[in-house]
JSON list of C-alpha atoms in Angstrom, two decimals:
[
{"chain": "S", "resi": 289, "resn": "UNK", "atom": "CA", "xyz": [4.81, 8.52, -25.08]},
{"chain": "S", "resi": 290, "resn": "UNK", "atom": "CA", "xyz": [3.28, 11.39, -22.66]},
{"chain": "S", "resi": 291, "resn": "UNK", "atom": "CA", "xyz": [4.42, 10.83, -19.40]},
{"chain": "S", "resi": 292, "resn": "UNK", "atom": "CA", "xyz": [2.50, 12.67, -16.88]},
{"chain": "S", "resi": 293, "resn": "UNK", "atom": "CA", "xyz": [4.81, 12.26, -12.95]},
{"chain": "S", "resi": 294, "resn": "UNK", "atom": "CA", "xyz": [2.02, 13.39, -10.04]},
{"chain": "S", "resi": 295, "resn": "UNK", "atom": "CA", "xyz": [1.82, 13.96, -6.45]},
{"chain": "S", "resi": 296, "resn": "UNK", "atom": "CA", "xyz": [5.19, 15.91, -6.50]},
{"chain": "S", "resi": 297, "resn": "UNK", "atom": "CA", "xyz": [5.66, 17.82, -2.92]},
{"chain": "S", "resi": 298, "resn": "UNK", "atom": "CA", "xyz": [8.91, 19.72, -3.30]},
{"chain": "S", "resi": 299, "resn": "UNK", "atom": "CA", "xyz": [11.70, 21.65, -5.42]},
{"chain": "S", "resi": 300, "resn": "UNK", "atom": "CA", "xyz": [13.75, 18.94, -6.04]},
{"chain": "S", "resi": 301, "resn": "UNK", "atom": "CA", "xyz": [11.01, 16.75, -7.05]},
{"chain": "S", "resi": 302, "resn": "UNK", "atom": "CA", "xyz": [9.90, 19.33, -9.63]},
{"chain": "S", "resi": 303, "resn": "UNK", "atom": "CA", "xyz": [13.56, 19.60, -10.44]},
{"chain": "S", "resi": 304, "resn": "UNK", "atom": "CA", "xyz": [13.91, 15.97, -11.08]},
{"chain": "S", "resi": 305, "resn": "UNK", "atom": "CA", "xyz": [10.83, 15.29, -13.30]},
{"chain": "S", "resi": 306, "resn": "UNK", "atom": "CA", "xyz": [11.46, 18.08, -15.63]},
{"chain": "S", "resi": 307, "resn": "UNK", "atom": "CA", "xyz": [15.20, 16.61, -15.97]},
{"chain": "S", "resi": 308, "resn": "UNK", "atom": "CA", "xyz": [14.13, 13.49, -16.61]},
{"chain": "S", "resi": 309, "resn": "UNK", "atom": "CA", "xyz": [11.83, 14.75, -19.67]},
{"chain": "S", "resi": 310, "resn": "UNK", "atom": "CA", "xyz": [8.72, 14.70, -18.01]},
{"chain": "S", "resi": 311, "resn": "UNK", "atom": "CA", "xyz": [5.75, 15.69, -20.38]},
{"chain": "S", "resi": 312, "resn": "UNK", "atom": "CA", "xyz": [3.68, 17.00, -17.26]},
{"chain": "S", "resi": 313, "resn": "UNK", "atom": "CA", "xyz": [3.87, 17.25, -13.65]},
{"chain": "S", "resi": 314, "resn": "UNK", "atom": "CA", "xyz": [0.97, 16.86, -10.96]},
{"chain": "S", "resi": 315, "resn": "UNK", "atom": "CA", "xyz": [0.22, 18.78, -7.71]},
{"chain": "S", "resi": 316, "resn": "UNK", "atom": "CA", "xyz": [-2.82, 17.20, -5.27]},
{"chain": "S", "resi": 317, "resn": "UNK", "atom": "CA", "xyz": [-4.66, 19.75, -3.52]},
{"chain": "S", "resi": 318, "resn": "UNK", "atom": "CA", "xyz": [-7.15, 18.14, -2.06]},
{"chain": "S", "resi": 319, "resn": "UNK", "atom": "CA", "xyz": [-7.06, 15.22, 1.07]},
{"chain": "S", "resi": 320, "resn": "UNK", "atom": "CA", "xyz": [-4.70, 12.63, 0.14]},
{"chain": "S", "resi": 321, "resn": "UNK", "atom": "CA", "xyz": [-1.15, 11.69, 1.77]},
{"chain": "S", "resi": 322, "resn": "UNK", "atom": "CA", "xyz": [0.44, 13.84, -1.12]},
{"chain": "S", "resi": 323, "resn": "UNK", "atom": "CA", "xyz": [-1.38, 16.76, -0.69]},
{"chain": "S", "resi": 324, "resn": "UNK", "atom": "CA", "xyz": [0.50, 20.00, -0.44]},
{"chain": "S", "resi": 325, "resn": "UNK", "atom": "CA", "xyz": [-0.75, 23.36, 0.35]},
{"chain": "S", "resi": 326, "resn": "UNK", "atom": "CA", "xyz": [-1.95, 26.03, -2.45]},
{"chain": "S", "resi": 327, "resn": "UNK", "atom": "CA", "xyz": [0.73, 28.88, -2.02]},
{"chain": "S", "resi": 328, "resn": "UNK", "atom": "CA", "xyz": [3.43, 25.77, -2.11]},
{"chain": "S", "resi": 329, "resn": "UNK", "atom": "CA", "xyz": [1.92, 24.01, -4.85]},
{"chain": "S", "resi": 330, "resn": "UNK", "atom": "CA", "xyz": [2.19, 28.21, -6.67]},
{"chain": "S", "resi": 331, "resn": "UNK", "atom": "CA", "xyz": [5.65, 28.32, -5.83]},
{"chain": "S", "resi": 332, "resn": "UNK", "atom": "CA", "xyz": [6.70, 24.83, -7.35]},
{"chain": "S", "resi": 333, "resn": "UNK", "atom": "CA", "xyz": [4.29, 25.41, -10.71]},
{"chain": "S", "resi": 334, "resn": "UNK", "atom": "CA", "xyz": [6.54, 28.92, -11.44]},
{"chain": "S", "resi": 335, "resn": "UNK", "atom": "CA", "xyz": [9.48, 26.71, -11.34]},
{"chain": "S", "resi": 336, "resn": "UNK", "atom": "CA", "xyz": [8.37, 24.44, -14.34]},
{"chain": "S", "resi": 337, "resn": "UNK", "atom": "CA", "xyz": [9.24, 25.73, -17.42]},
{"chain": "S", "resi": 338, "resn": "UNK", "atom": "CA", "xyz": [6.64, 26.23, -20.17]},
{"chain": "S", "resi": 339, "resn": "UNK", "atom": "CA", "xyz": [7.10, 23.28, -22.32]},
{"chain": "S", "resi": 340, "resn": "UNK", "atom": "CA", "xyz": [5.91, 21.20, -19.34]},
{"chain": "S", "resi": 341, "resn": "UNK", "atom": "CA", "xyz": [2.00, 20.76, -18.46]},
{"chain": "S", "resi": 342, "resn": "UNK", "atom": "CA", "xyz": [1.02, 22.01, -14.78]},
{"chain": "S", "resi": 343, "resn": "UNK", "atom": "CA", "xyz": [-1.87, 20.28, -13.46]},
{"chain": "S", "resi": 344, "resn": "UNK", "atom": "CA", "xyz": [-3.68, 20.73, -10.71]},
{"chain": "S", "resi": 345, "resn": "UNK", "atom": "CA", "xyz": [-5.67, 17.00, -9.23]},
{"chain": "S", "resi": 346, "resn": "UNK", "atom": "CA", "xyz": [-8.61, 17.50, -7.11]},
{"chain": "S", "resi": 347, "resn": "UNK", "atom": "CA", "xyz": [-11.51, 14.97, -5.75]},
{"chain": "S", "resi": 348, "resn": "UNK", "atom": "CA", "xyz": [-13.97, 15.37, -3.34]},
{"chain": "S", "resi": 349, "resn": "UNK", "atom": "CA", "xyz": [-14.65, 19.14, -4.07]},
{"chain": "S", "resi": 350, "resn": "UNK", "atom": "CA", "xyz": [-16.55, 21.00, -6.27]},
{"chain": "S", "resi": 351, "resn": "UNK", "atom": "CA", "xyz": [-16.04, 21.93, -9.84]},
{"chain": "S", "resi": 352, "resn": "UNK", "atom": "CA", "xyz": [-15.96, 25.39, -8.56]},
{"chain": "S", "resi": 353, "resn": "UNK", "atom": "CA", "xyz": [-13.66, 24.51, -5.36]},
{"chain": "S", "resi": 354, "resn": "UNK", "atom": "CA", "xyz": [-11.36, 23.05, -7.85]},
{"chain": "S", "resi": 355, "resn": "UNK", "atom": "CA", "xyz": [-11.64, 25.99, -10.33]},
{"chain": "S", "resi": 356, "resn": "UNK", "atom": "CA", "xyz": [-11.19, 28.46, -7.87]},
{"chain": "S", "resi": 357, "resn": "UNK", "atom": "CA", "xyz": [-7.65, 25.83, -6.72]},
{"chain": "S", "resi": 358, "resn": "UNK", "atom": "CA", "xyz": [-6.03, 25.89, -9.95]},
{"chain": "S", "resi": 359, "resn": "UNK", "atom": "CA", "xyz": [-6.18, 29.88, -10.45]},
{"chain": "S", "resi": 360, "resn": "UNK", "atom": "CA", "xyz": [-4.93, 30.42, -7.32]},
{"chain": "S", "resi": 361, "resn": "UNK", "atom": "CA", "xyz": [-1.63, 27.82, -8.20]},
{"chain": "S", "resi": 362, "resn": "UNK", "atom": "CA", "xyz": [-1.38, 29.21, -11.78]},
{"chain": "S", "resi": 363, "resn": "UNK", "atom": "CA", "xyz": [-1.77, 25.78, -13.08]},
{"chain": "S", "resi": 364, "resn": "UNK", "atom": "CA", "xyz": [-2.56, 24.78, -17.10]},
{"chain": "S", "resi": 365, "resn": "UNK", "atom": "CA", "xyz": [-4.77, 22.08, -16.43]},
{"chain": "S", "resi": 366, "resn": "UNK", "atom": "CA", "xyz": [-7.21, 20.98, -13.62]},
{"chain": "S", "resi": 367, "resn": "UNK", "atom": "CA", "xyz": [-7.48, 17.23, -13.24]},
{"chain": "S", "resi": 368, "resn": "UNK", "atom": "CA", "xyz": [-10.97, 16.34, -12.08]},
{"chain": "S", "resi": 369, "resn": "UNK", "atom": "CA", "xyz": [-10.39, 13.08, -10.18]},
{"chain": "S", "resi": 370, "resn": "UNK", "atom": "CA", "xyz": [-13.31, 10.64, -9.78]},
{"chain": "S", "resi": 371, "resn": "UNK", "atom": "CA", "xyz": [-17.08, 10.42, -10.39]},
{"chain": "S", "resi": 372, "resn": "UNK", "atom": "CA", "xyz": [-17.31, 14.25, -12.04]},
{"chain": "S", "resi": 373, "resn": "UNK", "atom": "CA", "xyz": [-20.79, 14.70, -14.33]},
{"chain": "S", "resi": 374, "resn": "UNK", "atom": "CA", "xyz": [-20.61, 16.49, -17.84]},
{"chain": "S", "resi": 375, "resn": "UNK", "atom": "CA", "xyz": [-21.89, 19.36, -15.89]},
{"chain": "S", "resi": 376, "resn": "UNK", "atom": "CA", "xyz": [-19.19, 19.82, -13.58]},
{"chain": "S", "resi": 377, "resn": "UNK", "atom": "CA", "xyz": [-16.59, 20.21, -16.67]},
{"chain": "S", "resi": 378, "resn": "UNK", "atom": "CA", "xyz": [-19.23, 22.09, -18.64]},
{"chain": "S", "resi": 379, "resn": "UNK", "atom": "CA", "xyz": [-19.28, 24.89, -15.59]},
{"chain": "S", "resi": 380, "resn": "UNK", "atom": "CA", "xyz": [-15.38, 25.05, -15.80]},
{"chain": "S", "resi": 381, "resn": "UNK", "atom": "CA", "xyz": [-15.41, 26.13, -19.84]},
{"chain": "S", "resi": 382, "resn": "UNK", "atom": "CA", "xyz": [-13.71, 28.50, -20.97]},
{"chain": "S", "resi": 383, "resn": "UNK", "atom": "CA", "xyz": [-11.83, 28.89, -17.67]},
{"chain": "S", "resi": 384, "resn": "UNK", "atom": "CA", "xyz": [-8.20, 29.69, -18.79]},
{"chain": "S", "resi": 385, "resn": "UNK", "atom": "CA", "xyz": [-6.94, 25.84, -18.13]},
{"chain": "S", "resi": 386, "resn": "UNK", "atom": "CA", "xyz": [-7.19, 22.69, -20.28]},
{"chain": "S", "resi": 387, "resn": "UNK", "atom": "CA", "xyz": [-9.03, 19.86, -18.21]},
{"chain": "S", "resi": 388, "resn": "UNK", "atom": "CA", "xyz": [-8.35, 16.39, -17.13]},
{"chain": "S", "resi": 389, "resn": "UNK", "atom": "CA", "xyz": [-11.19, 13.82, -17.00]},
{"chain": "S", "resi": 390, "resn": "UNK", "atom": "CA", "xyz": [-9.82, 11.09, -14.52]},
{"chain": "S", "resi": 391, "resn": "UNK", "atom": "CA", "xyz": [-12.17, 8.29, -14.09]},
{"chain": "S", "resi": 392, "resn": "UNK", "atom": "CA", "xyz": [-12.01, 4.52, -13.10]},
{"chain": "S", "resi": 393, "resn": "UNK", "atom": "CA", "xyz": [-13.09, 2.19, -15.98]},
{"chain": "S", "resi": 394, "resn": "UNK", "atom": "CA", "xyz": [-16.70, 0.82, -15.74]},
{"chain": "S", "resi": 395, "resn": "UNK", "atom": "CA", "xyz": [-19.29, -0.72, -17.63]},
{"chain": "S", "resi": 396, "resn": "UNK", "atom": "CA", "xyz": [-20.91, 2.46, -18.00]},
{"chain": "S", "resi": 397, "resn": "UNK", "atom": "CA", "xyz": [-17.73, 4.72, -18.67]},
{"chain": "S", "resi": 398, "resn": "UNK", "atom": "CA", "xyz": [-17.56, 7.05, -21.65]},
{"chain": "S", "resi": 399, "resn": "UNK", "atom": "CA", "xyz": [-14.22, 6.02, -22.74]},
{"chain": "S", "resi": 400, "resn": "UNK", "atom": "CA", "xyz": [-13.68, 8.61, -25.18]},
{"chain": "S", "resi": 401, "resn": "UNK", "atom": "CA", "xyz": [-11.62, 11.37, -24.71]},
{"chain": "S", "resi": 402, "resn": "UNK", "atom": "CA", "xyz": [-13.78, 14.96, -24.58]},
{"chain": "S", "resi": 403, "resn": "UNK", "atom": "CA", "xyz": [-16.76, 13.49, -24.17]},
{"chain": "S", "resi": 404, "resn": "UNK", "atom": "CA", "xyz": [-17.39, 15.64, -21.55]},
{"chain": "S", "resi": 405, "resn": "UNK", "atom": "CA", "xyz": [-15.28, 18.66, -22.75]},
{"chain": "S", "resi": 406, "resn": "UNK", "atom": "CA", "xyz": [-11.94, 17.83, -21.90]},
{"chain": "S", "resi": 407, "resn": "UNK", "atom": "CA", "xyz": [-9.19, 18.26, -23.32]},
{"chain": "S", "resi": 408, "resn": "UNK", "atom": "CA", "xyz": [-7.35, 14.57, -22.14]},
{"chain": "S", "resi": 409, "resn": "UNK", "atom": "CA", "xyz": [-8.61, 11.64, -20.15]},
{"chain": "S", "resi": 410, "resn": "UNK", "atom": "CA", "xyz": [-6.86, 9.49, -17.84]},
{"chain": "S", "resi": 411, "resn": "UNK", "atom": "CA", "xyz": [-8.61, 6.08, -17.08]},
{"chain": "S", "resi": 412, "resn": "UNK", "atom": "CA", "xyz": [-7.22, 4.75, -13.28]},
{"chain": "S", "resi": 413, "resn": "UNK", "atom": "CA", "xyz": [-7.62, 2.05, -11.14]},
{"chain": "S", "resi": 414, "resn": "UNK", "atom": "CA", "xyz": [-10.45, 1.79, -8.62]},
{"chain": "S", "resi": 415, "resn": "UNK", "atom": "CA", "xyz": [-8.91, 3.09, -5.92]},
{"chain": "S", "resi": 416, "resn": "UNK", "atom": "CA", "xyz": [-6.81, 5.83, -7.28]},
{"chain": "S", "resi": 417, "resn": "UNK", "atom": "CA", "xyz": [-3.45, 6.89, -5.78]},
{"chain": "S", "resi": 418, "resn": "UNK", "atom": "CA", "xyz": [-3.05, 3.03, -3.84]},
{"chain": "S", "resi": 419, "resn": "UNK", "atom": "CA", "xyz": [-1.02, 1.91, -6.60]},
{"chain": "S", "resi": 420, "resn": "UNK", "atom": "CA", "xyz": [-3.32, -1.37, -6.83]},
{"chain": "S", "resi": 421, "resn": "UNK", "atom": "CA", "xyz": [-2.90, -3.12, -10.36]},
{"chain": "S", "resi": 422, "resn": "UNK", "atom": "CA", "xyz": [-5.96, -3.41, -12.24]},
{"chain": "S", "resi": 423, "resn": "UNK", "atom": "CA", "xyz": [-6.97, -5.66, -14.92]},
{"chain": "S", "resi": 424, "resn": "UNK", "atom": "CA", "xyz": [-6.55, -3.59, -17.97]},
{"chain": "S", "resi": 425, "resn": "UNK", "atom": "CA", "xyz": [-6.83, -6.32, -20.72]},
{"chain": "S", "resi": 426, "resn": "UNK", "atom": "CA", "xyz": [-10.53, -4.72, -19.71]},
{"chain": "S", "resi": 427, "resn": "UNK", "atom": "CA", "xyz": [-9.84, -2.02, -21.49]},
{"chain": "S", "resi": 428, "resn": "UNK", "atom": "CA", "xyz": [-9.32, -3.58, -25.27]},
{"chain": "S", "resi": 429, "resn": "UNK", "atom": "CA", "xyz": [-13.29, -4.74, -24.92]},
{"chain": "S", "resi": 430, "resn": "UNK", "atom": "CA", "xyz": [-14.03, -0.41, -25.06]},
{"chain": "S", "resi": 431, "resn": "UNK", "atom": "CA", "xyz": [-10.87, 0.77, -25.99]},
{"chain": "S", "resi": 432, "resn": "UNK", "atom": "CA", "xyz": [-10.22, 5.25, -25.32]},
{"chain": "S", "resi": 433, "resn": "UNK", "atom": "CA", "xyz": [-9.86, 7.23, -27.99]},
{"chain": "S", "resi": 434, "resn": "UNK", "atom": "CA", "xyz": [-7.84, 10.13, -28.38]},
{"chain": "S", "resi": 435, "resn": "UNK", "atom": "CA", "xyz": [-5.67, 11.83, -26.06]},
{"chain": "S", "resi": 436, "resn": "UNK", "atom": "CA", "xyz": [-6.21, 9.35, -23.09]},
{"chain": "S", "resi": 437, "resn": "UNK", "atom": "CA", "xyz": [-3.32, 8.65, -20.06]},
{"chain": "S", "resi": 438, "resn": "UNK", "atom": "CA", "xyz": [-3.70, 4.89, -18.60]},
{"chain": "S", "resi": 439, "resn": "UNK", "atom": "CA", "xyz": [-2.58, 5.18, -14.24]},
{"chain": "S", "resi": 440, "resn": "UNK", "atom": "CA", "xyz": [-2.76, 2.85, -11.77]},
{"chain": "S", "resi": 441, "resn": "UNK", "atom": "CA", "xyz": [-0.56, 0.39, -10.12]},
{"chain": "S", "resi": 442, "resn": "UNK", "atom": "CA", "xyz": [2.01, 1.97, -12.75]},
{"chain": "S", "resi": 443, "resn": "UNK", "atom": "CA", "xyz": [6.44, 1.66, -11.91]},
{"chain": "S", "resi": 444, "resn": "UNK", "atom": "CA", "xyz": [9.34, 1.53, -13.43]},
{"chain": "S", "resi": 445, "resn": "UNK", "atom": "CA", "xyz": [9.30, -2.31, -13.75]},
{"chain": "S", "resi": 446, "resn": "UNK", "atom": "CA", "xyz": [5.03, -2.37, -14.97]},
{"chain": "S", "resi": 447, "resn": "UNK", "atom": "CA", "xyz": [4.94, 0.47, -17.33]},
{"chain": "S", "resi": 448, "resn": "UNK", "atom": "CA", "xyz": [6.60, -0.68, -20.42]},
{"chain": "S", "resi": 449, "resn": "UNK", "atom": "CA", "xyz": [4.14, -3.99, -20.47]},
{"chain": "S", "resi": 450, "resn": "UNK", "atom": "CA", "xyz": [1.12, -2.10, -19.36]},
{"chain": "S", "resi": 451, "resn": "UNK", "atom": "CA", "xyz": [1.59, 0.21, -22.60]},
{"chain": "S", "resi": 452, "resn": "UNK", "atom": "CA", "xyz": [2.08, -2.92, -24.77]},
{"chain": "S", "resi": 453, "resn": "UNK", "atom": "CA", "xyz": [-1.02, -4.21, -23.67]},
{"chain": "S", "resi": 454, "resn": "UNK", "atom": "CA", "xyz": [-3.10, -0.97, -23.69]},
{"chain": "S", "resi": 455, "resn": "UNK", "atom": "CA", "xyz": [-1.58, 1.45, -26.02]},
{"chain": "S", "resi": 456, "resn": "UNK", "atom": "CA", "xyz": [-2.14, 4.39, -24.45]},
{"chain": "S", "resi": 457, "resn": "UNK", "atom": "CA", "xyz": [-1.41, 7.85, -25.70]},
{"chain": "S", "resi": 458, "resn": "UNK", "atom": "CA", "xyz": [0.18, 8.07, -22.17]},
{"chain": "S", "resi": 459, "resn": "UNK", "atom": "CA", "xyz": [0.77, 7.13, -18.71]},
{"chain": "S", "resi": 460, "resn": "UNK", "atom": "CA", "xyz": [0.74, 8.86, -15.63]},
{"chain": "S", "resi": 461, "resn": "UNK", "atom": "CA", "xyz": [2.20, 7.78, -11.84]},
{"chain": "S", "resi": 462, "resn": "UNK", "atom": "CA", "xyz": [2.30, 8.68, -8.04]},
{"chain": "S", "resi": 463, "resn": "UNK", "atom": "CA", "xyz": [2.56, 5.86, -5.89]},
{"chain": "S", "resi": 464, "resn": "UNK", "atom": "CA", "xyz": [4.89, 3.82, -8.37]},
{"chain": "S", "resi": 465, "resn": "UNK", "atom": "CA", "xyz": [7.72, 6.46, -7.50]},
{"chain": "S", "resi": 466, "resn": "UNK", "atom": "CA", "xyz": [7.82, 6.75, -4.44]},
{"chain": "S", "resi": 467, "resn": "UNK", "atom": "CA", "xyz": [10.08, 5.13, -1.56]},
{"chain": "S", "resi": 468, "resn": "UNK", "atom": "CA", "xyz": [7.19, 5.22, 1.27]},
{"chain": "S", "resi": 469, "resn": "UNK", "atom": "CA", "xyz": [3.75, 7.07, 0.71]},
{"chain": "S", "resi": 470, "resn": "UNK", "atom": "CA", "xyz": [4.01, 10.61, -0.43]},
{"chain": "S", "resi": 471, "resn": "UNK", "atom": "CA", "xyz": [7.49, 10.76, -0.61]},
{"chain": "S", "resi": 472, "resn": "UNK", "atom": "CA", "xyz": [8.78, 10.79, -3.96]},
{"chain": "S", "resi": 473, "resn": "UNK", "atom": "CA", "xyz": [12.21, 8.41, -4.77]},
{"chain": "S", "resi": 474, "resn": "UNK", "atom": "CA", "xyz": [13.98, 10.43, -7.42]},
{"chain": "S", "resi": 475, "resn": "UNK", "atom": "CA", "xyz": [16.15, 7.65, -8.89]},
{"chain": "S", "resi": 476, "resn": "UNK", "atom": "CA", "xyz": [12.44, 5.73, -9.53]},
{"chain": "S", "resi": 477, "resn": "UNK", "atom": "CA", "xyz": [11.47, 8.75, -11.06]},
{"chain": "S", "resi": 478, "resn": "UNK", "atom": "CA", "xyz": [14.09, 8.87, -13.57]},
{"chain": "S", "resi": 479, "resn": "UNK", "atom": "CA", "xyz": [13.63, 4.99, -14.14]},
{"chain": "S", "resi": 480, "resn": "UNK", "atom": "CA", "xyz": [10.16, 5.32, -14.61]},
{"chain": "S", "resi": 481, "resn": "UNK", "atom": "CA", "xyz": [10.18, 7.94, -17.54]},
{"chain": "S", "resi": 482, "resn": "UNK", "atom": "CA", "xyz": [12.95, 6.05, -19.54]},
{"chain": "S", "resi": 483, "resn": "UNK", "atom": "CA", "xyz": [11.00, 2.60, -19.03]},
{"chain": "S", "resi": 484, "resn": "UNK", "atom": "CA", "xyz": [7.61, 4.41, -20.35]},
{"chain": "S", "resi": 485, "resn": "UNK", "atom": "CA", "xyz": [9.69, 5.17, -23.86]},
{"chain": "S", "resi": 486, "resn": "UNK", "atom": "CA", "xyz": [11.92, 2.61, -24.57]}
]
């Protein structure tokens, strides 16, 4: 199971999620209560070491904005977070990052991962980064294919149910591990990654 830990804000954060086996680690660069700053968000990515994915999230900017974000923090993949068209990933090819397609699920969603070019796709709750549950029995109606991450009201006590239910090729969480908003609890951390592969 890929298990993708976001919003992290500081060294020991980073620290903790590659300890705990993290898969890949997320940075928010754009408004939220987890955002951090570029030339931070630089300095933690050069601490990861290579067998862990770097990804930069981004909403409410522009495929270029966001582009133009992840070469600055040296990140391997930018996560495009929300209602992105094909053309805003088709104007980021060939840029030297994988991307992330992260979308809510509706009744109109392509559910199938590189649909629009991209190399995985995360399917989250409505409203993404409140860690609101969300009903995703939905999701065996239209199930994702490939490479897809399920998010969204995800924690260490939720995940291991949510993946029986969905079978996703992974999961990904913020607000789950956290002891108040944007601040990450590390001991939830750890919990969270052993409950996603037991």
């Amino acid at each position: 199971m890929f298990v993708k830990l976001c919003g992290l804000r500081t060294e020991s954060d980073v620290a903790v999620a590659v300890e705990a086996g993290a898969d890949a680690v997320g940075f928010v660069l754009t408004s939220s209560p987890r955002r951090i700053e570029v030339d931070l968000a630089a300095r933690l990515v050069a601490q990861v070491p290579a067998g862990v994915l770097t990804v930069a999230v981004v909403r409410g900017v522009t495929a270029a904005e966001g582009g133009e974000l992840a070469l600055k923090t040296g990140v391997r993949a930018l996560q495009l977070h929300g209602d992105y068209p094909r053309e805003a990933f088709d104007e980021l090819a060939g840029m030297p990052f994988g991307l992330v397609r992260a979308t809510a699920l509706g009744p109109a969603t392509d559910v199938r991962t590189g649909a629009f070019g991209e190399s995985w796709l995360l399917i989250d709750s409505p409203v993404a980064g409140s860690g609101e549950q969300w009903d995703i029995t939905r999701l065996a109606e239209n199930p994702p294919t490939g490479e897809w991450l399920l998010a969204g009201g995800l924690s260490p006590e939720t995940v291991a149910g949510a993946i029986s239910v969905a079978r996703p090729w992974g999961v990904d969480v913020s607000s789950g591990i956290e002891s108040s908003r944007g601040v990450k609890d590390h001991g939830r951390m750890r919990a969270f990654v052993a409950a996603a592969r037991e």
